[in-house]
mmCIF file of C-alpha atoms in Angstrom:
data_model
loop_
_atom_site.group_PDB
_atom_site.id
_atom_site.type_symbol
_atom_site.label_atom_id
_atom_site.label_comp_id
_atom_site.label_asym_id
_atom_site.label_seq_id
_atom_site.Cartn_x
_atom_site.Cartn_y
_atom_site.Cartn_z
ATOM 1 C CA MET A 1 0.000 0.000 0.000
ATOM 2 C CA LEU A 2 1.372 3.404 -1.000
ATOM 3 C CA CYS A 3 0.198 6.408 1.014
ATOM 4 C CA VAL A 4 0.599 9.915 -0.423
ATOM 5 C CA VAL A 5 0.614 12.490 2.375
ATOM 6 C CA ASP A 6 1.132 16.235 2.680
ATOM 7 C CA GLU A 7 3.692 15.914 5.484
ATOM 8 C CA PRO A 8 7.438 15.686 4.736
ATOM 9 C CA VAL A 9 8.702 12.126 4.312
ATOM 10 C CA SER A 10 12.295 11.048 4.896
ATOM 11 C CA THR A 11 14.080 9.606 1.885
ATOM 12 C CA GLU A 12 15.776 7.178 4.300
ATOM 13 C CA GLN A 13 12.499 5.515 5.239
ATOM 14 C CA MET A 14 11.924 1.788 4.992
ATOM 15 C CA ALA A 15 8.604 0.150 4.227
ATOM 16 C CA THR A 16 6.514 -0.887 7.216
ATOM 17 C CA GLN A 17 5.734 -4.597 7.158
ATOM 18 C CA ILE A 18 2.358 -5.643 8.578
ATOM 19 C CA HIS A 19 1.674 -9.336 9.166
ATOM 20 C CA GLN A 20 -1.677 -10.646 10.352
ATOM 21 C CA GLU A 21 -3.310 -14.074 10.111
ATOM 22 C CA GLY A 22 -0.865 -15.250 7.477
ATOM 23 C CA LEU A 23 -1.331 -12.165 5.302
ATOM 24 C CA HIS A 24 1.345 -9.590 4.563
ATOM 25 C CA LEU A 25 1.011 -5.897 3.748
ATOM 26 C CA GLU A 26 3.810 -3.462 2.926
ATOM 27 C CA LEU A 27 3.135 0.185 3.731
ATOM 28 C CA LEU A 28 5.192 3.041 2.294
ATOM 29 C CA LEU A 29 4.698 6.818 2.555
ATOM 30 C CA PHE A 30 5.409 9.451 -0.111
ATOM 31 C CA ASN A 31 5.109 13.205 0.066
ATOM 32 C CA ALA A 32 2.528 14.607 -2.377
ATOM 33 C CA ALA A 33 4.873 17.345 -3.599
ATOM 34 C CA ASP A 34 7.629 14.791 -4.230
ATOM 35 C CA VAL A 35 5.212 12.667 -6.259
ATOM 36 C CA HIS A 36 4.206 15.732 -8.282
ATOM 37 C CA LEU A 37 7.864 16.539 -9.002
ATOM 38 C CA ALA A 38 8.586 12.931 -9.984
ATOM 39 C CA LEU A 39 5.714 12.850 -12.458
ATOM 40 C CA GLY A 40 6.903 16.178 -13.859
ATOM 41 C CA GLU A 41 10.344 14.642 -14.368
ATOM 42 C CA LEU A 42 8.701 11.690 -16.109
ATOM 43 C CA THR A 43 6.955 14.050 -18.530
ATOM 44 C CA SER A 44 10.220 15.870 -19.184
ATOM 45 C CA LEU A 45 12.014 12.600 -19.964
ATOM 46 C CA ALA A 46 9.253 11.451 -22.297
ATOM 47 C CA GLN A 47 9.568 14.702 -24.249
ATOM 48 C CA SER A 48 13.379 14.559 -24.381
ATOM 49 C CA PRO A 49 15.484 13.018 -27.158
ATOM 50 C CA ALA A 50 16.033 9.324 -26.569
ATOM 51 C CA LEU A 51 19.708 9.596 -25.592
ATOM 52 C CA ILE A 52 19.038 12.261 -22.966
ATOM 53 C CA CYS A 53 16.036 10.306 -21.723
ATOM 54 C CA LEU A 54 18.127 7.157 -21.274
ATOM 55 C CA GLN A 55 20.982 8.937 -19.557
ATOM 56 C CA ASN A 56 18.750 10.765 -17.088
ATOM 57 C CA TYR A 57 16.436 7.822 -16.433
ATOM 58 C CA SER A 58 19.433 5.695 -15.464
ATOM 59 C CA ARG A 59 20.130 8.278 -12.731
ATOM 60 C CA TRP A 60 16.498 8.572 -11.648
ATOM 61 C CA ASP A 61 16.940 7.479 -8.034
ATOM 62 C CA LYS A 62 19.708 10.041 -7.507
ATOM 63 C CA ARG A 63 17.579 12.840 -8.974
ATOM 64 C CA ASN A 64 14.183 12.079 -7.403
ATOM 65 C CA LYS A 65 12.841 11.348 -3.933
ATOM 66 C CA VAL A 66 10.343 8.834 -5.318
ATOM 67 C CA PRO A 67 12.303 5.725 -6.410
ATOM 68 C CA ARG A 68 11.863 4.621 -9.983
ATOM 69 C CA LYS A 69 10.233 1.299 -9.138
ATOM 70 C CA TYR A 70 7.445 3.046 -7.223
ATOM 71 C CA VAL A 71 6.552 5.516 -9.975
ATOM 72 C CA GLU A 72 4.934 2.740 -11.983
ATOM 73 C CA ARG A 73 2.934 1.619 -8.944
ATOM 74 C CA LEU A 74 1.773 5.160 -8.228
ATOM 75 C CA VAL A 75 0.655 5.649 -11.823
ATOM 76 C CA TYR A 76 -1.448 2.499 -11.613
ATOM 77 C CA GLY A 77 -2.587 3.264 -8.054
ATOM 78 C CA VAL A 78 -6.269 3.144 -7.113
ATOM 79 C CA THR A 79 -7.473 5.130 -4.090
ATOM 80 C CA ASN A 80 -9.953 4.019 -1.441
ATOM 81 C CA ASP A 81 -12.715 5.847 -3.313
ATOM 82 C CA LEU A 82 -11.763 4.024 -6.540
ATOM 83 C CA THR A 83 -10.144 6.954 -8.342
ATOM 84 C CA THR A 84 -6.856 6.844 -10.259
ATOM 85 C CA PRO A 85 -5.257 10.255 -9.613
ATOM 86 C CA TYR A 86 -1.996 9.561 -11.451
ATOM 87 C CA LEU A 87 -3.143 7.408 -14.357
ATOM 88 C CA SER A 88 -2.863 10.388 -16.696
ATOM 89 C CA ALA A 89 0.925 9.899 -16.493
ATOM 90 C CA LEU A 90 0.689 6.453 -18.104
ATOM 91 C CA GLY A 91 1.465 7.820 -21.576
ATOM 92 C CA ASP A 92 4.742 9.338 -20.382
ATOM 93 C CA LEU A 93 5.582 6.167 -18.463
ATOM 94 C CA CYS A 94 5.020 4.100 -21.611
ATOM 95 C CA VAL A 95 7.445 6.212 -23.633
ATOM 96 C CA VAL A 96 10.206 6.234 -21.017
ATOM 97 C CA VAL A 97 10.004 2.565 -20.036
ATOM 98 C CA SER A 98 9.795 1.399 -23.649
ATOM 99 C CA ARG A 99 12.989 3.332 -24.403
ATOM 100 C CA LYS A 100 14.683 1.872 -21.341
ATOM 101 C CA ASP A 101 13.807 -1.669 -22.387
ATOM 102 C CA LEU A 102 14.872 -0.927 -25.957
ATOM 103 C CA ASP A 103 18.277 0.003 -24.561
ATOM 104 C CA VAL A 104 18.419 -3.221 -22.540
ATOM 105 C CA PHE A 105 17.571 -4.985 -25.797
ATOM 106 C CA ARG A 106 20.515 -3.242 -27.476
ATOM 107 C CA VAL A 107 22.895 -4.113 -24.635
ATOM 108 C CA ASN A 108 22.065 -7.792 -24.814
ATOM 109 C CA VAL A 109 22.339 -7.950 -28.604
ATOM 110 C CA ALA A 110 25.777 -6.344 -28.278
ATOM 111 C CA CYS A 111 26.807 -8.833 -25.595
ATOM 112 C CA SER A 112 25.519 -11.712 -27.696
ATOM 113 C CA ARG A 113 27.635 -10.590 -30.644
ATOM 114 C CA LEU A 114 30.685 -10.287 -28.393
ATOM 115 C CA ALA A 115 30.076 -13.723 -26.895
ATOM 116 C CA GLN A 116 29.714 -15.192 -30.380
ATOM 117 C CA ARG A 117 33.080 -13.737 -31.387
ATOM 118 C CA SER A 118 34.605 -15.159 -28.229
ATOM 119 C CA ASP A 119 33.434 -18.640 -29.227
ATOM 120 C CA GLU A 120 30.950 -18.736 -26.343
ATOM 121 C CA PRO A 121 27.782 -19.821 -28.184
ATOM 122 C CA PHE A 122 25.793 -20.769 -25.084
ATOM 123 C CA ALA A 123 26.456 -17.342 -23.563
ATOM 124 C CA ALA A 124 25.425 -15.753 -26.856
ATOM 125 C CA ILE A 125 22.111 -17.624 -26.792
ATOM 126 C CA GLY A 126 21.576 -16.577 -23.173
ATOM 127 C CA TYR A 127 22.058 -12.932 -24.071
ATOM 128 C CA LEU A 128 19.601 -13.297 -26.949
ATOM 129 C CA MET A 129 17.013 -14.656 -24.516
ATOM 130 C CA ASN A 130 17.529 -11.562 -22.375
ATOM 131 C CA ALA A 131 17.374 -9.430 -25.518
ATOM 132 C CA LEU A 132 14.029 -10.865 -26.594
ATOM 133 C CA THR A 133 12.586 -10.491 -23.103
ATOM 134 C CA ALA A 134 13.555 -6.818 -23.186
ATOM 135 C CA ALA A 135 12.101 -6.468 -26.697
ATOM 136 C CA MET A 136 8.810 -7.934 -25.488
ATOM 137 C CA ASN A 137 8.734 -5.512 -22.553
ATOM 138 C CA SER A 138 9.516 -2.563 -24.813
ATOM 139 C CA LEU A 139 6.756 -3.493 -27.256
ATOM 140 C CA LEU A 140 4.251 -4.098 -24.471
ATOM 141 C CA SER A 141 5.124 -0.796 -22.796
ATOM 142 C CA MET A 142 4.733 1.215 -25.972
ATOM 143 C CA SER A 143 1.364 -0.454 -26.463
ATOM 144 C CA GLY A 144 0.215 0.826 -23.071
ATOM 145 C CA TRP A 145 0.963 -2.178 -20.852
ATOM 146 C CA VAL A 146 3.856 -1.309 -18.533
ATOM 147 C CA LEU A 147 4.964 -3.846 -15.940
ATOM 148 C CA SER A 148 8.627 -3.867 -14.997
ATOM 149 C CA ASN A 149 8.647 -7.156 -13.078
ATOM 150 C CA LYS A 150 10.242 -9.556 -15.566
ATOM 151 C CA LYS A 151 8.672 -12.652 -14.064
ATOM 152 C CA TRP A 152 5.407 -11.704 -15.769
ATOM 153 C CA THR A 153 6.858 -10.850 -19.189
ATOM 154 C CA LEU A 154 6.155 -14.106 -21.009
ATOM 155 C CA ARG A 155 2.687 -14.408 -19.526
ATOM 156 C CA ARG A 156 1.837 -10.864 -20.628
ATOM 157 C CA TRP A 157 3.355 -11.490 -24.035
ATOM 158 C CA ASN A 158 1.273 -14.602 -24.600
ATOM 159 C CA LYS A 159 -1.860 -12.561 -23.868
ATOM 160 C CA SER A 160 -0.882 -9.672 -26.126
ATOM 161 C CA ARG A 161 -1.319 -11.108 -29.600
ATOM 162 C CA ASP A 162 -4.051 -8.622 -30.553
ATOM 163 C CA LEU A 163 -2.159 -5.517 -29.409
ATOM 164 C CA VAL A 164 -0.831 -3.096 -32.031
ATOM 165 C CA PHE A 165 2.940 -2.798 -31.738
ATOM 166 C CA LEU A 166 4.299 0.598 -32.781
ATOM 167 C CA ASP A 167 2.738 0.400 -36.256
ATOM 168 C CA LEU A 168 5.305 -2.279 -37.057
ATOM 169 C CA CYS A 169 4.592 -5.172 -39.376
ATOM 170 C CA PRO A 170 1.413 -6.974 -38.208
ATOM 171 C CA THR A 171 3.439 -10.186 -37.965
ATOM 172 C CA THR A 172 5.723 -8.725 -35.256
ATOM 173 C CA TRP A 173 4.092 -10.757 -32.488
ATOM 174 C CA THR A 174 4.421 -13.961 -34.503
ATOM 175 C CA GLU A 175 8.052 -13.243 -35.409
ATOM 176 C CA VAL A 176 9.121 -12.467 -31.834
ATOM 177 C CA SER A 177 7.308 -15.545 -30.534
ATOM 178 C CA ALA A 178 8.937 -17.718 -33.202
ATOM 179 C CA LEU A 179 12.362 -16.326 -32.311
ATOM 180 C CA TRP A 180 11.775 -17.157 -28.656
ATOM 181 C CA ALA A 181 10.858 -20.727 -29.555
ATOM 182 C CA ASP A 182 13.885 -21.069 -31.848
ATOM 183 C CA LEU A 183 16.315 -19.972 -29.125
ATOM 184 C CA ALA A 184 15.360 -23.081 -27.165
ATOM 185 C CA LYS A 185 17.190 -25.074 -29.857
ATOM 186 C CA GLY A 186 20.482 -23.670 -28.578
ATOM 187 C CA PRO A 187 23.692 -22.682 -30.408
ATOM 188 C CA ALA A 188 22.669 -24.485 -33.600
ATOM 189 C CA VAL A 189 20.403 -21.532 -34.454
ATOM 190 C CA LEU A 190 22.720 -18.768 -33.174
ATOM 191 C CA ASP A 191 23.784 -17.183 -36.467
ATOM 192 C CA GLU A 192 20.302 -17.074 -37.961
ATOM 193 C CA ALA A 193 18.638 -15.970 -34.718
ATOM 194 C CA LEU A 194 21.167 -13.195 -34.149
ATOM 195 C CA SER A 195 20.616 -11.885 -37.671
ATOM 196 C CA ARG A 196 16.823 -11.898 -37.257
ATOM 197 C CA ILE A 197 17.002 -10.267 -33.839
ATOM 198 C CA GLU A 198 19.319 -7.538 -35.130
ATOM 199 C CA THR A 199 16.751 -6.838 -37.863
ATOM 200 C CA LEU A 200 14.032 -6.548 -35.217
ATOM 201 C CA LEU A 201 16.290 -4.237 -33.201
ATOM 202 C CA GLN A 202 16.757 -1.922 -36.171
ATOM 203 C CA GLN A 203 13.010 -1.846 -36.836
ATOM 204 C CA MET A 204 12.153 -1.041 -33.229
ATOM 205 C CA THR A 205 14.932 1.529 -32.914
ATOM 206 C CA GLY A 206 13.768 3.238 -36.085
ATOM 207 C CA ARG A 207 10.286 3.555 -34.599
ATOM 208 C CA LEU A 208 11.124 4.311 -30.949
ATOM 209 C CA ALA A 209 14.424 6.199 -31.086
ATOM 210 C CA PRO A 210 15.517 6.858 -34.686
ATOM 211 C CA GLU A 211 18.346 9.134 -33.560
ATOM 212 C CA LEU A 212 20.129 6.048 -32.232
ATOM 213 C CA LEU A 213 20.395 4.760 -35.788
ATOM 214 C CA ARG A 214 22.686 7.701 -36.561
ATOM 215 C CA ASP A 215 25.150 6.661 -33.873
ATOM 216 C CA GLU A 216 28.127 4.405 -34.467
ATOM 217 C CA PRO A 217 26.980 1.073 -35.934
ATOM 218 C CA PHE A 218 25.237 -0.844 -33.192
ATOM 219 C CA THR A 219 24.774 -4.136 -35.000
ATOM 220 C CA GLY A 220 27.811 -6.217 -35.823
ATOM 221 C CA LEU A 221 29.985 -4.092 -33.521
ATOM 222 C CA GLN A 222 32.169 -2.882 -36.351
ATOM 223 C CA GLY A 223 35.129 -0.659 -35.608
ATOM 224 C CA ASN A 224 35.828 0.665 -32.119
ATOM 225 C CA VAL A 225 33.634 -1.247 -29.673
ATOM 226 C CA ALA A 226 34.310 1.362 -26.990
ATOM 227 C CA ARG A 227 32.175 3.799 -28.979
ATOM 228 C CA TYR A 228 29.186 1.479 -29.033
ATOM 229 C CA PRO A 229 26.434 3.773 -27.655
ATOM 230 C CA LEU A 230 24.907 1.862 -24.754
ATOM 231 C CA HIS A 231 23.237 3.487 -21.781
ATOM 232 C CA ALA A 232 21.893 0.628 -19.683
ATOM 233 C CA LYS A 233 24.025 -0.720 -16.843
ATOM 234 C CA PRO A 234 26.955 -2.883 -18.037
ATOM 235 C CA LEU A 235 26.638 -6.618 -17.687
ATOM 236 C CA TRP A 236 29.668 -7.897 -15.792
ATOM 237 C CA SER A 237 29.174 -11.415 -17.067
ATOM 238 C CA ALA A 238 29.531 -10.062 -20.587
ATOM 239 C CA LEU A 239 32.790 -8.363 -19.686
ATOM 240 C CA ALA A 240 34.068 -11.572 -18.134
ATOM 241 C CA THR A 241 33.181 -13.400 -21.335
ATOM 242 C CA VAL A 242 35.145 -11.158 -23.670
ATOM 243 C CA MET A 243 38.048 -9.663 -21.727
ATOM 244 C CA TYR A 244 40.226 -12.764 -21.945
ATOM 245 C CA ASP A 245 40.415 -12.383 -25.724
ATOM 246 C CA TRP A 246 39.620 -8.730 -26.322
ATOM 247 C CA PRO A 247 41.566 -8.186 -29.594
ATOM 248 C CA ARG A 248 39.918 -11.148 -31.326
ATOM 249 C CA THR A 249 36.514 -10.262 -29.915
ATOM 250 C CA CYS A 250 36.683 -6.738 -31.308
ATOM 251 C CA ARG A 251 37.766 -7.626 -34.819
ATOM 252 C CA PRO A 252 35.554 -6.146 -37.574
ATOM 253 C CA ALA A 253 32.530 -8.228 -38.564
#
């Protein structure tokens, strides 16, 4: 339960845990003015160019008193009198979260390509699974269904066949679902799956954040990998995969 109050609320607070008769309730307080400022920041990010949006959203918790994970819950929040005072911010939330998940998609495609060049095909397939999960979340978010908890992604995806995804090809749902099924076949499908997923990445980037297409090439990792424009948090497992053979990993495609 989230309670929005007029009184000042410490940013060091912890949620109050209430247990009764085997049931559990978590109670957390937020200051109304802080919530208003956070939603204003969300609007600003949604109206910003994609690169600025990604950079600032990654620093959200340092810039705002309302943590990022609770903004989504506040937007969806229903009051005791069955009103939804913050639901009008859903459009901005959709834009920002879909961009964030697009960037996670990009990170994992990059890591998959690096793992492939390091002769780590199982790692490459694992990154592609993460990539597709992020792609699903990005598509769902842009279609108006934001839910950051990844444990529900596949269930939501399987219920989303009739949603319209970004005015992309009407077979997008079928293609993404087929790619997910193919990845279960393992490294035998790596080259083909990576090519198809990179095509999907370009299509989604062109629709969601076309300015990213004008950056250094982000498929194939040609040239200087250090200039690959990623904004999500680095994946340490990816670094561990490639650092032992960095020169060979970074050779041109």
